[in-house]
GROMACS .gro file of C-alpha atoms in nm:
model
   98
    1UNK     CA    1   3.793  -0.154  -1.030
    2UNK     CA    2   3.990   0.105  -1.226
    3UNK     CA    3   3.865   0.280  -1.535
    4UNK     CA    4   4.074   0.454  -1.797
    5UNK     CA    5   3.931   0.673  -2.071
    6UNK     CA    6   4.060   0.672  -2.427
    7UNK     CA    7   4.369   0.882  -2.482
    8UNK     CA    8   4.435   0.926  -2.112
    9UNK     CA    9   4.749   0.898  -1.904
   10UNK     CA   10   4.926   0.599  -2.059
   11UNK     CA   11   5.095   0.633  -2.398
   12UNK     CA   12   5.162   0.320  -2.603
   13UNK     CA   13   5.508   0.186  -2.527
   14UNK     CA   14   5.572  -0.074  -2.794
   15UNK     CA   15   5.530  -0.082  -3.172
   16UNK     CA   16   5.204  -0.225  -3.304
   17UNK     CA   17   5.201  -0.518  -3.546
   18UNK     CA   18   4.982  -0.302  -3.775
   19UNK     CA   19   4.903   0.070  -3.794
   20UNK     CA   20   4.644   0.191  -3.545
   21UNK     CA   21   4.427   0.286  -3.844
   22UNK     CA   22   4.421  -0.081  -3.953
   23UNK     CA   23   4.296  -0.195  -3.612
   24UNK     CA   24   4.033   0.080  -3.608
   25UNK     CA   25   3.919  -0.017  -3.960
   26UNK     CA   26   3.869  -0.373  -3.834
   27UNK     CA   27   3.651  -0.241  -3.551
   28UNK     CA   28   3.451  -0.023  -3.793
   29UNK     CA   29   3.393  -0.322  -4.022
   30UNK     CA   30   3.252  -0.519  -3.730
   31UNK     CA   31   3.036  -0.225  -3.625
   32UNK     CA   32   2.895  -0.201  -3.979
   33UNK     CA   33   2.786  -0.565  -3.967
   34UNK     CA   34   2.646  -0.515  -3.617
   35UNK     CA   35   2.435  -0.225  -3.742
   36UNK     CA   36   2.304  -0.429  -4.036
   37UNK     CA   37   2.204  -0.709  -3.799
   38UNK     CA   38   2.056  -0.484  -3.530
   39UNK     CA   39   2.313  -0.570  -3.262
   40UNK     CA   40   2.385  -0.305  -3.001
   41UNK     CA   41   2.688  -0.464  -2.835
   42UNK     CA   42   2.936  -0.740  -2.916
   43UNK     CA   43   3.132  -0.932  -2.652
   44UNK     CA   44   3.470  -1.051  -2.782
   45UNK     CA   45   3.648  -1.294  -2.550
   46UNK     CA   46   3.855  -1.521  -2.773
   47UNK     CA   47   4.228  -1.456  -2.735
   48UNK     CA   48   4.299  -1.467  -3.108
   49UNK     CA   49   4.014  -1.221  -3.177
   50UNK     CA   50   4.148  -0.979  -2.915
   51UNK     CA   51   4.488  -0.997  -3.084
   52UNK     CA   52   4.335  -0.938  -3.429
   53UNK     CA   53   4.126  -0.640  -3.319
   54UNK     CA   54   4.350  -0.476  -3.059
   55UNK     CA   55   4.700  -0.622  -3.093
   56UNK     CA   56   4.667  -0.751  -2.736
   57UNK     CA   57   4.777  -1.107  -2.662
   58UNK     CA   58   4.582  -1.173  -2.343
   59UNK     CA   59   4.688  -1.445  -2.102
   60UNK     CA   60   4.479  -1.758  -2.138
   61UNK     CA   61   4.473  -1.824  -1.765
   62UNK     CA   62   4.217  -1.553  -1.679
   63UNK     CA   63   3.908  -1.420  -1.850
   64UNK     CA   64   3.956  -1.096  -2.044
   65UNK     CA   65   3.726  -0.947  -2.304
   66UNK     CA   66   3.626  -0.648  -2.513
   67UNK     CA   67   3.287  -0.484  -2.546
   68UNK     CA   68   3.229  -0.334  -2.889
   69UNK     CA   69   2.926  -0.103  -2.919
   70UNK     CA   70   2.757  -0.053  -3.254
   71UNK     CA   71   2.883   0.307  -3.242
   72UNK     CA   72   3.177   0.452  -3.053
   73UNK     CA   73   3.494   0.316  -2.902
   74UNK     CA   74   3.529  -0.039  -2.771
   75UNK     CA   75   3.612  -0.106  -2.406
   76UNK     CA   76   3.838  -0.383  -2.287
   77UNK     CA   77   3.814  -0.572  -1.960
   78UNK     CA   78   4.173  -0.638  -1.853
   79UNK     CA   79   4.315  -0.809  -1.549
   80UNK     CA   80   4.506  -0.554  -1.338
   81UNK     CA   81   4.810  -0.782  -1.335
   82UNK     CA   82   4.813  -0.776  -1.719
   83UNK     CA   83   4.764  -0.400  -1.754
   84UNK     CA   84   5.129  -0.329  -1.840
   85UNK     CA   85   5.125  -0.588  -2.119
   86UNK     CA   86   4.794  -0.453  -2.248
   87UNK     CA   87   4.931  -0.097  -2.257
   88UNK     CA   88   5.246  -0.217  -2.436
   89UNK     CA   89   5.062  -0.416  -2.702
   90UNK     CA   90   4.728  -0.248  -2.768
   91UNK     CA   91   4.629   0.071  -2.947
   92UNK     CA   92   4.319   0.112  -2.728
   93UNK     CA   93   4.323   0.317  -2.410
   94UNK     CA   94   3.961   0.245  -2.311
   95UNK     CA   95   3.957  -0.026  -2.048
   96UNK     CA   96   3.841  -0.147  -1.708
   97UNK     CA   97   4.068  -0.348  -1.482
   98UNK     CA   98   3.977  -0.610  -1.224
   0.00000   0.00000   0.00000
């Protein structure tokens, strides 16, 4: 398993569909609702939700997900084979590969 911390070695290669600030605002909105409801962590594993929150169009053939804590940066669980696509499409640099 490989782990990459936010802002580390891989710069974004492709243009985002929206500004990074827009994606981060979407995450913050979710975190606000999580806090109101007393949730500590949210598991996001629907492909369309990953695209909406991160700009990443995950392959449907294998399970991939994001973990969003009530505070702090989300982490994505990305298939190693899809890492290049993830890095091209997503604003996030916090991930685990398998």
